[in-house]
Amino acid sequence: MFTGIIEEIGVVAQLKKLTDGREITISTHEILSKLRVRDSVSIDGACLTVVRKDSQNITVQAVGETLNKTTLGQYTIGRKVNLESSLTLQSPLGGHLVLGHVNGMAAIRSWEKRGENFYLEITLTEDFLRYCIAEGSIAVDGISLTIARLESAGIGISIIPYTVEHTTLKEKKTGDLVNIETDVIPRYLEKLLPQVNPGSLTIDKLKKWGYE
């Protein structure tokens, strides 16, 4: 589990094709000392396991499904990526709860500077939008961001310069694909709460659920 607060921008150093997936080696400095083999790490929002490390790099393996569902399948040598080590019981929860289970990719519709801040618009389908609310949280390439505006074709996000400078957002442009993980809370609520057709509500049903 993660918080969406990016700790470091790593660089893809090596790529190796596997039978059903890819081995990815990433140069890292700031979080290298805290990561051990078998630890989880978020790479652009995707939770992966460290399988090897040396004095300058960590190596992870991504299966074919992950490559198809995320931007990891598009990686080339030299690409910059967002890195975050996994949450511990002592870690501050600075962003929101991010599982590292990317829901899919989405395209940047517009990306511009507005005054002192930046504004990002992302095109989203209903599969994503159903879990989004204005002022709610969303993870974009592993970054915990707050939705400023919700519309029929996507979302708008206001971003401060610090976040842009300390993540790969500064490398992005219109049309780029990004990894999206919607907030897990509305997804759990949808699963747990009864699926009710408003037209099927009756007094008896309401009483059965405890309403008087």
Short mmCIF file of C-alpha atoms in Angstrom, two decimals:
data_model
loop_
_atom_site.label_atom_id
_atom_site.label_comp_id
_atom_site.label_asym_id
_atom_site.label_seq_id
_atom_site.Cartn_x
_atom_site.Cartn_y
_atom_site.Cartn_z
CA MET A 1 0.00 0.00 0.00
CA PHE A 2 1.16 3.55 -0.78
CA THR A 3 0.21 7.19 -0.16
CA GLY A 4 0.72 8.72 -3.59
CA ILE A 5 3.46 11.02 -2.32
CA ILE A 6 6.33 10.48 -4.77
CA GLU A 7 9.72 10.08 -3.10
CA GLU A 8 11.99 10.09 -6.11
CA ILE A 9 12.16 10.23 -9.90
CA GLY A 10 14.01 7.15 -11.13
CA VAL A 11 15.39 6.39 -14.59
CA VAL A 12 14.88 3.19 -16.57
CA ALA A 13 18.39 1.76 -16.96
CA GLN A 14 17.74 -1.66 -18.51
CA LEU A 15 14.92 -3.71 -20.01
CA LYS A 16 14.87 -7.46 -20.46
CA LYS A 17 12.14 -9.45 -22.16
CA LEU A 18 10.74 -12.42 -20.26
CA THR A 19 8.55 -15.29 -21.47
CA ASP A 20 5.42 -13.56 -20.17
CA GLY A 21 6.50 -10.12 -19.13
CA ARG A 22 9.47 -7.84 -18.70
CA GLU A 23 12.29 -7.23 -16.28
CA ILE A 24 12.84 -3.56 -15.57
CA THR A 25 15.96 -2.12 -13.93
CA ILE A 26 15.68 1.41 -12.56
CA SER A 27 18.41 3.73 -11.31
CA THR A 28 17.53 5.17 -7.92
CA HIS A 29 19.34 6.95 -5.11
CA GLU A 30 17.03 8.37 -2.45
CA ILE A 31 14.91 5.28 -1.74
CA LEU A 32 17.54 2.66 -2.61
CA SER A 33 18.76 2.23 0.98
CA LYS A 34 15.27 1.54 2.37
CA LEU A 35 14.33 -1.04 -0.26
CA ARG A 36 15.14 -4.70 0.18
CA VAL A 37 14.71 -7.66 -2.13
CA ARG A 38 11.06 -8.84 -1.82
CA ASP A 39 9.85 -5.33 -0.90
CA SER A 40 7.02 -3.68 -2.82
CA VAL A 41 7.67 -0.47 -4.73
CA SER A 42 5.33 1.76 -6.71
CA ILE A 43 6.59 2.54 -10.20
CA ASP A 44 4.33 5.09 -11.92
CA GLY A 45 1.57 3.81 -9.66
CA ALA A 46 2.03 0.08 -10.32
CA CYS A 47 2.93 -2.07 -7.31
CA LEU A 48 5.86 -4.36 -8.17
CA THR A 49 8.28 -6.54 -6.20
CA VAL A 50 12.00 -5.83 -5.99
CA VAL A 51 13.72 -9.02 -7.21
CA ARG A 52 17.30 -7.67 -7.24
CA LYS A 53 19.23 -4.61 -6.19
CA ASP A 54 22.78 -3.33 -6.33
CA SER A 55 24.53 -0.12 -5.30
CA GLN A 56 22.67 2.00 -7.86
CA ASN A 57 19.66 0.11 -9.16
CA ILE A 58 16.59 -1.92 -8.32
CA THR A 59 15.15 -4.58 -10.62
CA VAL A 60 11.49 -5.57 -10.79
CA GLN A 61 9.48 -7.93 -12.97
CA ALA A 62 6.14 -7.12 -14.58
CA VAL A 63 3.85 -9.78 -16.04
CA GLY A 64 2.18 -9.41 -19.42
CA GLU A 65 -1.15 -8.30 -17.95
CA THR A 66 0.55 -5.44 -16.11
CA LEU A 67 2.40 -4.36 -19.27
CA ASN A 68 -0.85 -4.30 -21.23
CA LYS A 69 -2.81 -2.46 -18.55
CA THR A 70 -0.21 0.19 -17.70
CA THR A 71 2.36 2.43 -19.34
CA LEU A 72 5.12 0.04 -18.22
CA GLY A 73 4.72 -1.73 -21.55
CA GLN A 74 5.84 1.49 -23.29
CA TYR A 75 9.04 1.96 -21.30
CA THR A 76 12.29 2.69 -23.11
CA ILE A 77 15.81 3.18 -21.74
CA GLY A 78 16.17 6.60 -20.14
CA ARG A 79 12.51 7.10 -19.30
CA LYS A 80 11.87 8.88 -16.02
CA VAL A 81 9.45 7.21 -13.60
CA ASN A 82 7.79 8.04 -10.28
CA LEU A 83 8.98 5.96 -7.33
CA GLU A 84 7.48 5.41 -3.89
CA SER A 85 8.35 2.82 -1.27
CA SER A 86 5.52 0.96 0.44
CA LEU A 87 3.66 2.34 3.43
CA THR A 88 4.57 1.22 6.96
CA LEU A 89 2.68 1.68 10.24
CA GLN A 90 5.09 4.51 11.07
CA SER A 91 4.67 6.32 7.75
CA PRO A 92 2.69 9.58 7.56
CA LEU A 93 -0.36 9.31 5.31
CA GLY A 94 0.29 12.47 3.35
CA GLY A 95 -1.81 11.68 0.30
CA HIS A 96 -4.52 8.99 0.20
CA LEU A 97 -4.56 5.20 0.27
CA VAL A 98 -3.15 3.94 -3.02
CA LEU A 99 -3.05 0.19 -3.56
CA GLY A 100 -0.77 0.16 -6.59
CA HIS A 101 -3.40 -1.76 -8.57
CA VAL A 102 -3.74 0.40 -11.68
CA ASN A 103 -7.25 0.40 -13.15
CA GLY A 104 -6.02 1.29 -16.63
CA MET A 105 -4.55 4.04 -18.78
CA ALA A 106 -6.05 7.37 -19.84
CA ALA A 107 -4.95 10.19 -22.13
CA ILE A 108 -4.03 13.73 -21.14
CA ARG A 109 -6.51 16.04 -22.88
CA SER A 110 -4.76 19.26 -21.91
CA TRP A 111 -1.81 20.27 -19.73
CA GLU A 112 -1.10 23.93 -19.14
CA LYS A 113 0.16 26.53 -16.72
CA ARG A 114 -2.51 28.76 -15.23
CA GLY A 115 -1.06 31.64 -13.27
CA GLU A 116 1.27 30.23 -10.63
CA ASN A 117 -0.20 26.73 -10.79
CA PHE A 118 -0.84 24.06 -13.43
CA TYR A 119 -4.05 22.53 -14.74
CA LEU A 120 -4.34 18.96 -15.99
CA GLU A 121 -7.33 17.56 -17.89
CA ILE A 122 -7.62 13.79 -18.39
CA THR A 123 -10.14 12.02 -20.60
CA LEU A 124 -11.88 9.24 -18.67
CA THR A 125 -14.53 6.70 -19.58
CA GLU A 126 -17.53 5.95 -17.38
CA ASP A 127 -15.65 2.94 -15.94
CA PHE A 128 -13.35 5.46 -14.23
CA LEU A 129 -15.75 8.37 -13.75
CA ARG A 130 -18.21 6.36 -11.66
CA TYR A 131 -15.64 6.35 -8.85
CA CYS A 132 -14.69 10.04 -9.12
CA ILE A 133 -16.15 12.99 -7.23
CA ALA A 134 -15.21 16.66 -7.13
CA GLU A 135 -12.61 17.23 -4.39
CA GLY A 136 -12.06 13.47 -4.20
CA SER A 137 -8.73 11.70 -4.66
CA ILE A 138 -7.24 9.94 -7.67
CA ALA A 139 -3.77 8.53 -8.40
CA VAL A 140 -2.22 9.58 -11.72
CA ASP A 141 1.04 7.76 -12.46
CA GLY A 142 1.15 7.02 -8.75
CA ILE A 143 0.72 10.68 -7.71
CA SER A 144 -2.04 11.45 -5.23
CA LEU A 145 -4.04 14.31 -6.72
CA THR A 146 -7.32 16.05 -5.89
CA ILE A 147 -10.04 16.28 -8.52
CA ALA A 148 -10.98 19.94 -9.02
CA ARG A 149 -13.68 19.45 -11.62
CA LEU A 150 -15.78 16.54 -12.81
CA GLU A 151 -17.40 16.47 -16.23
CA SER A 152 -18.96 13.97 -18.62
CA ALA A 153 -15.76 13.24 -20.54
CA GLY A 154 -13.15 13.40 -17.81
CA ILE A 155 -11.68 15.33 -14.91
CA GLY A 156 -9.75 18.52 -14.27
CA ILE A 157 -6.98 18.74 -11.66
CA SER A 158 -5.21 21.82 -10.28
CA ILE A 159 -1.58 21.12 -9.35
CA ILE A 160 0.94 23.20 -7.43
CA PRO A 161 4.44 23.80 -8.89
CA TYR A 162 6.15 21.69 -6.19
CA THR A 163 4.27 18.56 -7.26
CA VAL A 164 5.09 19.18 -10.91
CA GLU A 165 8.78 19.73 -10.20
CA HIS A 166 9.16 16.63 -8.01
CA THR A 167 7.33 14.15 -10.25
CA THR A 168 7.33 13.15 -13.90
CA LEU A 169 4.45 15.57 -14.56
CA LYS A 170 7.06 18.04 -15.78
CA GLU A 171 7.82 15.60 -18.63
CA LYS A 172 4.19 15.22 -19.75
CA LYS A 173 2.39 16.70 -22.74
CA THR A 174 -1.05 16.59 -24.30
CA GLY A 175 -1.87 13.13 -25.66
CA ASP A 176 0.42 11.22 -23.32
CA LEU A 177 -1.01 8.18 -21.56
CA VAL A 178 -0.95 7.99 -17.77
CA ASN A 179 -1.78 5.25 -15.26
CA ILE A 180 -5.02 5.74 -13.35
CA GLU A 181 -6.06 4.27 -10.01
CA THR A 182 -9.38 5.52 -8.71
CA ASP A 183 -10.02 5.87 -4.99
CA VAL A 184 -10.54 2.44 -3.45
CA ILE A 185 -13.24 3.59 -0.98
CA PRO A 186 -16.08 4.13 -3.51
CA ARG A 187 -15.12 0.86 -5.20
CA TYR A 188 -15.52 -1.05 -1.94
CA LEU A 189 -18.77 0.78 -1.18
CA GLU A 190 -20.20 -0.18 -4.56
CA LYS A 191 -19.38 -3.80 -3.83
CA LEU A 192 -20.67 -3.85 -0.27
CA LEU A 193 -23.83 -1.75 -0.49
CA PRO A 194 -26.97 -3.40 -1.90
CA GLN A 195 -27.65 -2.65 -5.54
CA VAL A 196 -31.07 -1.08 -5.24
CA ASN A 197 -33.37 -0.02 -8.04
CA PRO A 198 -35.05 3.15 -6.68
CA GLY A 199 -38.33 2.04 -8.22
CA SER A 200 -38.24 -1.17 -6.17
CA LEU A 201 -38.09 0.54 -2.77
CA THR A 202 -41.00 -0.24 -0.47
CA ILE A 203 -41.91 0.56 3.12
CA ASP A 204 -41.34 -3.07 4.05
CA LYS A 205 -37.84 -3.07 2.57
CA LEU A 206 -36.91 0.14 4.39
CA LYS A 207 -38.13 -1.31 7.69
CA LYS A 208 -36.16 -4.50 7.03
CA TRP A 209 -32.98 -2.39 6.62
CA GLY A 210 -33.64 -0.66 9.96
CA TYR A 211 -35.39 2.53 8.84
CA GLU A 212 -38.45 3.54 10.86
#
